[in-house]
Amino acid sequence: MNSNILVTGAAGQIGTELTRTLRSLYGDSSVVAADYKPISTSKNTSAGPTVILDVANAADIAGVVKKYGIRTIYHLAGVLSAVAEKNPQLAWNINVNGLKNILETACQNSCAVFFPSSIGAFGPGSPADNTPQVTIQRPTSIYGITKLTGELLCEYYYKKFGVDTRGLRFPGIISYETLPGGGTTDYAVDIFYSAVAKKTYSCFLQADTALDMMYMPDALTAAIDLMEADGTKLIHRNAYNITAMSLTPAMLAREITKHIPGFSITYSIDPVRQQIADSWPNKLDDNAARKEWGWNPQYGLAEMTKDMITHISAKQT
Ligand code: AKB
């Protein structure tokens, strides 16, 4: 890829690390980092163009795309599930209207678009185990409704206007660099900080709540590999199921105890996030991604846990 790239939501959990990785692959000046709030340059380690951009403002997106000659947009700006449930209007405006503005701009400027969908695009009516790539999708959270709408919009713009849309149904992403903000799967990040600092964690989901998870390096590889893939091999233009592990809080706590003896977990359930988690699958079937563009995660529970504890311990000393 030798054209310019725009990353929206570049100060977020995935955006921070994706921007840095894209800059190391394609050059600092080729990757424009955009967020609705100023981006600290230290976050992306190397200097490259940064812009303040509200994705709800279509004219501003078009201005940035034209100014920097953008050809690929990684559209990560979005509101996560727990925050969305508190403010459904904001969720719709950013997750749906924001995406629609990106797709319109992409259509007019011949850009490819990466869209992060979610395991949240499924609902209680979807098979919970080995959830197929194509199945019933009747999400019950507003977040899931915005993500499913986004998937359909992406497919529509591909079929109707030929926009090169590609998407992933991300599971919970576990990372140590930038904290996630307001998701249902955030416990799987919080637990590490609390375990390293206090040897204890109070979890807002029940011990046996199974959800798909993934370590950040695999999430970055997935997004970049999908955008680099041969488009003629991609059958699904809404979003691909991907997963690396299916975890419960109890499983994660057991693994952490191997590194931090004496670690203990307690449970103080948040009914809003528990209800959202209960409506999501336990484990996705990601065979379509494996077959069509070579998805192959590298980190399981043991490797991820060891790496997280090493990095967070280093940060906290
Ligand atoms: C959330 O919990 O809202 C996100 C997601 C799985 O989409 N991490």
Coordinates of C-alpha atoms and ligand atoms in Angstrom, one line a residue, residues 13-14 79-84 116-121 143 147 169-173 180-186 211-213 273 276 280, ligand 1:
Q13 CA -7.2 1.8 22.6
I14 CA -6.7 0.3 19.1
V79 CA -18.7 4.7 21.2
L80 CA -18.3 1.4 23.1
S81 CA -21.2 -0.7 24.5
A82 CA -21.6 0.4 28.1
V83 CA -21.3 4.1 27.2
A84 CA -23.7 3.6 24.3
P116 CA -14.6 -2.3 13.3
S117 CA -17.8 -4.2 13.9
S118 CA -18.0 -6.3 17.1
I119 CA -19.2 -9.5 18.7
G120 CA -21.9 -7.1 19.9
A121 CA -23.5 -7.2 16.4
Y143 CA -24.2 -0.6 20.5
K147 CA -22.7 -2.1 14.7
R169 CA -16.2 -8.3 14.3
F170 CA -13.7 -7.5 17.0
P171 CA -14.0 -9.4 20.3
G172 CA -12.7 -7.8 23.5
I173 CA -9.3 -6.4 22.9
P180 CA -10.3 0.9 26.5
G181 CA -13.2 3.3 27.4
G182 CA -16.6 2.1 28.4
G183 CA -16.8 -1.4 26.9
T184 CA -18.4 -4.6 28.4
T185 CA -15.2 -6.5 27.9
D186 CA -13.0 -3.9 29.7
L211 CA -16.8 -13.9 25.7
D212 CA -14.3 -13.8 22.8
M213 CA -11.1 -12.0 23.5
R273 CA -22.9 -4.8 31.4
I276 CA -25.1 -6.9 27.4
W280 CA -23.3 -11.8 23.2
Ligands
AKB1 C1 -17.2 -3.5 24.1 O1 -17.1 -4.3 25.1 O2 -18.0 -2.7 23.9 C2 -16.2 -3.7 23.0 C3 -16.6 -4.8 22.0 C4 -16.5 -6.2 22.3 O3 -17.1 -4.4 21.0 N1 -14.9 -4.1 23.5

